[in-house]
Short mmCIF file of C-alpha atoms in Angstrom, two decimals:
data_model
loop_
_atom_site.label_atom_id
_atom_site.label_comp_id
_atom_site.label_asym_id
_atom_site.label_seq_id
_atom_site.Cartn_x
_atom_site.Cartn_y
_atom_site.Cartn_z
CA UNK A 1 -9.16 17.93 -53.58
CA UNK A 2 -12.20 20.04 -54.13
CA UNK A 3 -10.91 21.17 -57.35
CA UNK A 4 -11.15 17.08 -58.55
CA UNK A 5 -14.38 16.82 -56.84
CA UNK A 6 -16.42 19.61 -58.36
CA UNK A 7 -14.90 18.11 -61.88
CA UNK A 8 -15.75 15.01 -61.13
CA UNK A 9 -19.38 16.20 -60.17
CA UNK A 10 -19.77 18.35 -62.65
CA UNK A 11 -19.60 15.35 -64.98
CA UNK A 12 -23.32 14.69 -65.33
CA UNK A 13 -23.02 11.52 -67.33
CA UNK A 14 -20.36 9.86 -65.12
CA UNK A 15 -21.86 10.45 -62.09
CA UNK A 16 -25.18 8.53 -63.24
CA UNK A 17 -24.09 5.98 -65.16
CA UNK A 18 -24.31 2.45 -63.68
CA UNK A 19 -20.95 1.91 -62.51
CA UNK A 20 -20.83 5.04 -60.26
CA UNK A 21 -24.50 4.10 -58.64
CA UNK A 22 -22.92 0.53 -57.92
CA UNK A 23 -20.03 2.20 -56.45
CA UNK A 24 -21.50 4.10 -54.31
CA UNK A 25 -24.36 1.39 -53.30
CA UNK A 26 -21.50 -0.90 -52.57
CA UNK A 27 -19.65 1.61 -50.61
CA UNK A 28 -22.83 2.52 -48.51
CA UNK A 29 -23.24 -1.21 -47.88
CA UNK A 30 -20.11 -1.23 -45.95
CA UNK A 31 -20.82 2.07 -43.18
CA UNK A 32 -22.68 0.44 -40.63
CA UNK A 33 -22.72 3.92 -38.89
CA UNK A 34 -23.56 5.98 -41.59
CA UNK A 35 -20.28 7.75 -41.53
CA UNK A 36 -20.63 8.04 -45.20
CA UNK A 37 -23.84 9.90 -44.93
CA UNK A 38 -23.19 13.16 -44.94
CA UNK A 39 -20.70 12.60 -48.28
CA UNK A 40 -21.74 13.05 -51.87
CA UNK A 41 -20.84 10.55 -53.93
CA UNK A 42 -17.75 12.09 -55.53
CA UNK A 43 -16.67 12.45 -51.81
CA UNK A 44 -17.11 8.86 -51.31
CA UNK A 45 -15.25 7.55 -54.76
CA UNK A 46 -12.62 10.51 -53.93
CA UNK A 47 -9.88 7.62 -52.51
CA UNK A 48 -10.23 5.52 -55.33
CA UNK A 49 -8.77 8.12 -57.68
CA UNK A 50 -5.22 8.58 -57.14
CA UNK A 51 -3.70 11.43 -59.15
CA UNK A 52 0.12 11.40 -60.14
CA UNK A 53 1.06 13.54 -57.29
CA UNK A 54 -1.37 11.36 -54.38
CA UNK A 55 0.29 7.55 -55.82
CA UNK A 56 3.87 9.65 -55.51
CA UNK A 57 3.33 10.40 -51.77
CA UNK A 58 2.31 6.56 -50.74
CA UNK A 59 5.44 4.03 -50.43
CA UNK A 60 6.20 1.80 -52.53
CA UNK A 61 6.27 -1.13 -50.48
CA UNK A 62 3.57 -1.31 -47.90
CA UNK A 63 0.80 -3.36 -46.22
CA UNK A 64 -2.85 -2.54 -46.93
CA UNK A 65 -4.88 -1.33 -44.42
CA UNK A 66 -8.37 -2.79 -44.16
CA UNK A 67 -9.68 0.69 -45.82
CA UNK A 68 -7.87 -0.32 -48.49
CA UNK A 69 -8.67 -3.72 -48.76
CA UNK A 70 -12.90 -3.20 -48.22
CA UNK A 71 -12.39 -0.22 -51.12
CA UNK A 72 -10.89 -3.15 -53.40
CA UNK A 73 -13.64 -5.64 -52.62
CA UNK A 74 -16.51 -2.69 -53.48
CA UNK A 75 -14.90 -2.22 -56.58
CA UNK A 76 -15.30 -5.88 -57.52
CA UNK A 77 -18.64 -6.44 -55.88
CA UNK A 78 -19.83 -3.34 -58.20
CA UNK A 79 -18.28 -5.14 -61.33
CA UNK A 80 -20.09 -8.43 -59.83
CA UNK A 81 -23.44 -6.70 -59.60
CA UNK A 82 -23.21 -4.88 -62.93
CA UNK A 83 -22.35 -8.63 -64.04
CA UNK A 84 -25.28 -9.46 -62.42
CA UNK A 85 -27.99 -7.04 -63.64
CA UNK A 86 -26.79 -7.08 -67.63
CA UNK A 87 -27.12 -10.80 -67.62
CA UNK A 88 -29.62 -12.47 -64.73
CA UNK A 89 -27.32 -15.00 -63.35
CA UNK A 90 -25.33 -14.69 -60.11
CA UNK A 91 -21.80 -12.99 -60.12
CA UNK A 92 -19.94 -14.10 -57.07
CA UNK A 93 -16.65 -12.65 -56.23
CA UNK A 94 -13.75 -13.46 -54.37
CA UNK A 95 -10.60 -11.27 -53.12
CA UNK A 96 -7.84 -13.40 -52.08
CA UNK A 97 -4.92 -11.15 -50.51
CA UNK A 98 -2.34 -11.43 -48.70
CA UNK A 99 -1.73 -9.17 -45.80
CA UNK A 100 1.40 -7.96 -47.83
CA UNK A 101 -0.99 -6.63 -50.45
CA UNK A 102 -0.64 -9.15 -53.15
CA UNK A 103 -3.38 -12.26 -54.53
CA UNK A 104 -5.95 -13.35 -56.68
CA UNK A 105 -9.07 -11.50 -57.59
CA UNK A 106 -11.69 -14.47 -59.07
CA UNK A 107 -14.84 -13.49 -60.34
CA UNK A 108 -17.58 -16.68 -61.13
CA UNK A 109 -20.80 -16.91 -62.92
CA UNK A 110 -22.33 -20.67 -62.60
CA UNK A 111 -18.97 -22.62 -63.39
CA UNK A 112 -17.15 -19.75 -65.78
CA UNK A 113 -14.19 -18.01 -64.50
CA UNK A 114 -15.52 -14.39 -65.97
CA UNK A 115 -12.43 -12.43 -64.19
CA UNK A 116 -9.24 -13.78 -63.02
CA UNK A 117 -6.40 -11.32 -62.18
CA UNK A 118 -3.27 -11.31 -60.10
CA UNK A 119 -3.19 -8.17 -57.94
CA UNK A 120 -0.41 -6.55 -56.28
CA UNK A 121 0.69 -3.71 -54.23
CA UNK A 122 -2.66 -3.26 -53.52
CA UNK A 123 -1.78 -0.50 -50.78
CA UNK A 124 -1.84 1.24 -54.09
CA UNK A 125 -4.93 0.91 -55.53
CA UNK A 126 -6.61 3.90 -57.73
CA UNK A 127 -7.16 5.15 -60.83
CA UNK A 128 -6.27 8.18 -62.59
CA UNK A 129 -9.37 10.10 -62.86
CA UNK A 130 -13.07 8.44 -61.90
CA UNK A 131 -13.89 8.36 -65.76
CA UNK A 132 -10.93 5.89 -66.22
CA UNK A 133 -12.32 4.06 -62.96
CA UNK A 134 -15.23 3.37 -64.95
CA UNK A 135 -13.63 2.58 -68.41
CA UNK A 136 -11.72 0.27 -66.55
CA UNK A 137 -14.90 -1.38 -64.81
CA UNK A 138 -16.79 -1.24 -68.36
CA UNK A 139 -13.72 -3.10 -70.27
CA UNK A 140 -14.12 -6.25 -67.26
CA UNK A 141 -17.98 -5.94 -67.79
CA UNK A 142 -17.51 -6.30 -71.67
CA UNK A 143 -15.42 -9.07 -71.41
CA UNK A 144 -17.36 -10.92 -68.68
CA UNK A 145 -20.39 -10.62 -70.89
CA UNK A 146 -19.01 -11.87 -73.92
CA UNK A 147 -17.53 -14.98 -72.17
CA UNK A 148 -21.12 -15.32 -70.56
CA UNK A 149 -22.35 -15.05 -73.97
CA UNK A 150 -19.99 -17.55 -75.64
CA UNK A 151 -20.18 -20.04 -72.65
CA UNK A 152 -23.58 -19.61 -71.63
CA UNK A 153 -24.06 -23.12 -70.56
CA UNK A 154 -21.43 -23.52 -68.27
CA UNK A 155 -22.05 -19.66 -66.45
CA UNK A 156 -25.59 -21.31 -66.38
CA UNK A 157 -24.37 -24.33 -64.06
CA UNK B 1 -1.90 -44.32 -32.94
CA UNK B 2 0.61 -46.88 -33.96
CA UNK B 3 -2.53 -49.36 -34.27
CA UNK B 4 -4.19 -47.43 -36.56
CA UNK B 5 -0.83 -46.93 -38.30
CA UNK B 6 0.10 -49.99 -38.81
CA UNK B 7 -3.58 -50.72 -39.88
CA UNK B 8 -2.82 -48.38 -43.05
CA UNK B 9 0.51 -49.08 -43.50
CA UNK B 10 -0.81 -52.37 -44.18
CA UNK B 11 -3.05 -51.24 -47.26
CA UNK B 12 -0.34 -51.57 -49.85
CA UNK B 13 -3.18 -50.86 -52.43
CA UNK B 14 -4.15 -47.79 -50.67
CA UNK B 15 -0.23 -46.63 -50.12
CA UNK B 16 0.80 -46.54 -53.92
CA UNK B 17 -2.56 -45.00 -55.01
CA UNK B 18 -1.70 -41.88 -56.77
CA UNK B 19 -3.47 -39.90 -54.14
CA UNK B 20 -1.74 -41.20 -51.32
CA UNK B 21 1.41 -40.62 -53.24
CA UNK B 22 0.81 -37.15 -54.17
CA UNK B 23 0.00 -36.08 -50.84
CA UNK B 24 3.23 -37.61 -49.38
CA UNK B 25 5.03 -35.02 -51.85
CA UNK B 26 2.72 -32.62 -50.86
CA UNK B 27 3.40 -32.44 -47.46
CA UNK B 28 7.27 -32.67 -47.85
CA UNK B 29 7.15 -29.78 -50.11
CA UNK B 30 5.83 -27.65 -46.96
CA UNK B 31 8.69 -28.57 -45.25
CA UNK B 32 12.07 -26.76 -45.59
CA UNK B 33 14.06 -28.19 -42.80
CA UNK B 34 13.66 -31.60 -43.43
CA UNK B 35 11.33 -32.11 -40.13
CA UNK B 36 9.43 -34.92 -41.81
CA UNK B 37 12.90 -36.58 -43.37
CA UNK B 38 11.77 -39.21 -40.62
CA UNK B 39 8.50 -39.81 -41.48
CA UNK B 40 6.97 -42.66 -43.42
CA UNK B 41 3.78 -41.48 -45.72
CA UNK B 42 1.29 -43.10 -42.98
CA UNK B 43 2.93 -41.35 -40.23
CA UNK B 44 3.01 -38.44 -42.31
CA UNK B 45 -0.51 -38.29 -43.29
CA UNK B 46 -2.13 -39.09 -39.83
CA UNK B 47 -2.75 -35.70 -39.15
CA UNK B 48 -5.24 -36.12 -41.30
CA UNK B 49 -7.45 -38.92 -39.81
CA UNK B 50 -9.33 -37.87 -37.48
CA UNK B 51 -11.38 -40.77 -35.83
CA UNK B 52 -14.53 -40.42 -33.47
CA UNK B 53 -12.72 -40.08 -30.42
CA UNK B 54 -9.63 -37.57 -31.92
CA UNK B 55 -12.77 -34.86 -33.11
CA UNK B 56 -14.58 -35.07 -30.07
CA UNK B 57 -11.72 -33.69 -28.28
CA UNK B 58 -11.10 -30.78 -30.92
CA UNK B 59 -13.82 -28.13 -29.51
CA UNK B 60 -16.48 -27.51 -31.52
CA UNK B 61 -15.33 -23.31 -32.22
CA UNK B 62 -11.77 -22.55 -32.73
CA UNK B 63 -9.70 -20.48 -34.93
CA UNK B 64 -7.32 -22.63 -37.36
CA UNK B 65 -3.57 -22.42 -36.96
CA UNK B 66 -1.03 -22.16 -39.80
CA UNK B 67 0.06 -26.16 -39.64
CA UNK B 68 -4.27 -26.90 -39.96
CA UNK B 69 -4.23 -24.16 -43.23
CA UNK B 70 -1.13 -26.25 -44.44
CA UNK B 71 -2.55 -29.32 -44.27
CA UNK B 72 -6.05 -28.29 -45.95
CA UNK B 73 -4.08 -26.55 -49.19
CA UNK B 74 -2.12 -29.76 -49.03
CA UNK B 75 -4.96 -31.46 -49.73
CA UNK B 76 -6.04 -29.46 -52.97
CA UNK B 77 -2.86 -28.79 -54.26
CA UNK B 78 -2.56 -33.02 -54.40
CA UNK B 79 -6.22 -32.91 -55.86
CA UNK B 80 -5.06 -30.34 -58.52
CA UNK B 81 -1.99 -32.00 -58.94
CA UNK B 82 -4.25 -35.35 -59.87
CA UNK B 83 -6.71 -32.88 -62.34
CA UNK B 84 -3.70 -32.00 -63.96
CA UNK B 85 -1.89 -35.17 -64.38
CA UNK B 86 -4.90 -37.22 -65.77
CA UNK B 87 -6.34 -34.14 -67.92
CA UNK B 88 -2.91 -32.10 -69.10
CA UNK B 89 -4.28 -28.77 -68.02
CA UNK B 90 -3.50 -26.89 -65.88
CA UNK B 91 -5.78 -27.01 -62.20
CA UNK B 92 -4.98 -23.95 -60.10
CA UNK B 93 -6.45 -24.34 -56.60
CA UNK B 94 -7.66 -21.02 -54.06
CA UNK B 95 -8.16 -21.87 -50.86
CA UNK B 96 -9.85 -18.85 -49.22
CA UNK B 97 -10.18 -18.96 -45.64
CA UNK B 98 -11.04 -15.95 -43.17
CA UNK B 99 -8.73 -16.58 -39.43
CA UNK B 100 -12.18 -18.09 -37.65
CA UNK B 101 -11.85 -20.85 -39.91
CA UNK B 102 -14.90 -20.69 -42.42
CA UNK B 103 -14.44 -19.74 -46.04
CA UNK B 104 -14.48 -21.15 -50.07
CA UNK B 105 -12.04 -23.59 -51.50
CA UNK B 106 -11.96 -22.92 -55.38
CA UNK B 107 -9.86 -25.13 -58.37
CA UNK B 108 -9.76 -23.81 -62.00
CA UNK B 109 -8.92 -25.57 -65.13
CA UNK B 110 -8.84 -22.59 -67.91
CA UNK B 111 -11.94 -20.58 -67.17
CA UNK B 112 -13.80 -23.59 -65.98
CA UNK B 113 -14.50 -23.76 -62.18
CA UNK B 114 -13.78 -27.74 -61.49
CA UNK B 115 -14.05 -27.54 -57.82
CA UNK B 116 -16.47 -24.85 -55.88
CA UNK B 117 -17.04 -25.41 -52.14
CA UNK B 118 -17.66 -24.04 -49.05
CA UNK B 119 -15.88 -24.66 -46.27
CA UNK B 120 -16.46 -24.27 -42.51
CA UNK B 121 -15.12 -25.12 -38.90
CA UNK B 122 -11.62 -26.10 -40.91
CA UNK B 123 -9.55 -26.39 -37.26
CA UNK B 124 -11.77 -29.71 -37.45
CA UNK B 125 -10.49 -30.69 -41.00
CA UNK B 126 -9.88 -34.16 -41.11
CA UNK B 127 -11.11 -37.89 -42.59
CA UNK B 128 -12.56 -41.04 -40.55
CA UNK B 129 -10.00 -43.14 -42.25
CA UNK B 130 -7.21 -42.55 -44.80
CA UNK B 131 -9.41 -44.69 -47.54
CA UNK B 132 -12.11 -42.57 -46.58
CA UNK B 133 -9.86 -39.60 -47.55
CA UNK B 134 -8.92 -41.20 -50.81
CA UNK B 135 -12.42 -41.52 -51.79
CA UNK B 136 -13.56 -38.52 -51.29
CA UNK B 137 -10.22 -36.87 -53.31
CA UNK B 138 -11.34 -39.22 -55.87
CA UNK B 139 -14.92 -38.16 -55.83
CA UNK B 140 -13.50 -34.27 -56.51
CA UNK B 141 -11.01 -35.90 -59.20
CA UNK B 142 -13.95 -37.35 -60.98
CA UNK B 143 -16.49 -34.95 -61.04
CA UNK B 144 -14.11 -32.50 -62.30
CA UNK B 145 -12.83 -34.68 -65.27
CA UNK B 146 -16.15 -34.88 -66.32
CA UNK B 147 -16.55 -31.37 -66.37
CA UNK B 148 -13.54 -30.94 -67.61
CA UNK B 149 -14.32 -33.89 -70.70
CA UNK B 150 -18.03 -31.94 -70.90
CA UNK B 151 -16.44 -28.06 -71.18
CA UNK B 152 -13.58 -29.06 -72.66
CA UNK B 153 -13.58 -25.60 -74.66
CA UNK B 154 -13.43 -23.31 -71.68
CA UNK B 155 -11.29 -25.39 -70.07
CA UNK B 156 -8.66 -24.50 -72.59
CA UNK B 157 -9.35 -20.89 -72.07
#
């Protein structure tokens, strides 16, 4: 685990690029105790990257834990906020899940659908490495914006 | 009961509406066993009229049950059924609801959001009469056609 984490941070440009301030704004927001405090930000993005060897050790069938299921909504409130900032209008989000780990992720901007995905085995949500987190984030971003862009009068409702 | 059954039994304009239709296959299609074999449409859809007297017994807090959360997605899956029936497209309705009863009913046509509400104290979900009901479903239906007729583009996203 350290070994990931001092690669991650020693990855200047990841660790200050939007996405990864989101991230770890959005999972702040949800540590009412300030649990999280005393963690750098790799350590608090550290369970969202599952490595070949972590996604082997976690069943393949399996109910998410709420952990799980408040790390999924931070990643799409970050995506929502990044939404947000690039272009002024509100992003609003919307997890639907199942308790068996499976549902509808919706993302709206006035009256345009920007994101709609099916989800499942969410129990096993992660990404390889944080950069891919991010390239991952960036590609929803990209397309959200150019729908915005395309559609701006009905995001604009 | 059987008074104000027989008083909408009695609407035959009201009983072969498309709405009142649709929800009468709506509700059967939550029903495996053949429970509501029995059932005419009015007795089937009194559930859903709730008169003065009927809500002021429901108290005013209270968690939904499942047969309350059936009977609310009833309700926009025969709305979405009517979107897509008069427009050709397909309406997919999300009815997001946390367990205390308070949460956002969604429909989408393409990447067009048709239908976007908010929806609270849902163990009290219910209509003064079953015109009233039909009204308001056509209300929904009508507003969303427009948008649908106005956005016609993202609609067929």
């Amino acid at each position: 685990m350290t070994e990931t984490l001092a690669g991650i941070a020693a990855d200047e440009g990841l660790m200050q690029s939007q996405f990864v301030i989101e991230m770890d704004r959005q999972m702040r927001a949800i540590d009412p105790y300030g649990e999280f405090d005393r963690l750098s930000t790799a350590e608090l993005l550290e369970p969202f990257i599952l490595t070949k060897e972590k996604r082997r050790e976690i069943p393949l069938v399996g109910d998410p834990d709420e952990t799980v299921v408040a790390r999924i909504k931070a990643y799409y409130n970050a995506i929502s906020a990044m939404i947000e900032s690039e272009c002024g209008l509100m992003a609003v989000p919307l997890v639907h899940l199942s308790h068996e780990g499976f549902g509808r992720v919706i993302i709206t901007v006035g009256k345009l659908v920007v994101l709609d995905r099916s989800v499942r085995d969410v129990h096993r949500f992660g990404f390889p490495t944080l950069s891919k987190m991010k390239d991952e984030a960036d590609k929803v971003l990209s397309v959200a914006l150019e729908l915005i862009g395309e559609h701006s009068k009905v995001a604009g409702l």
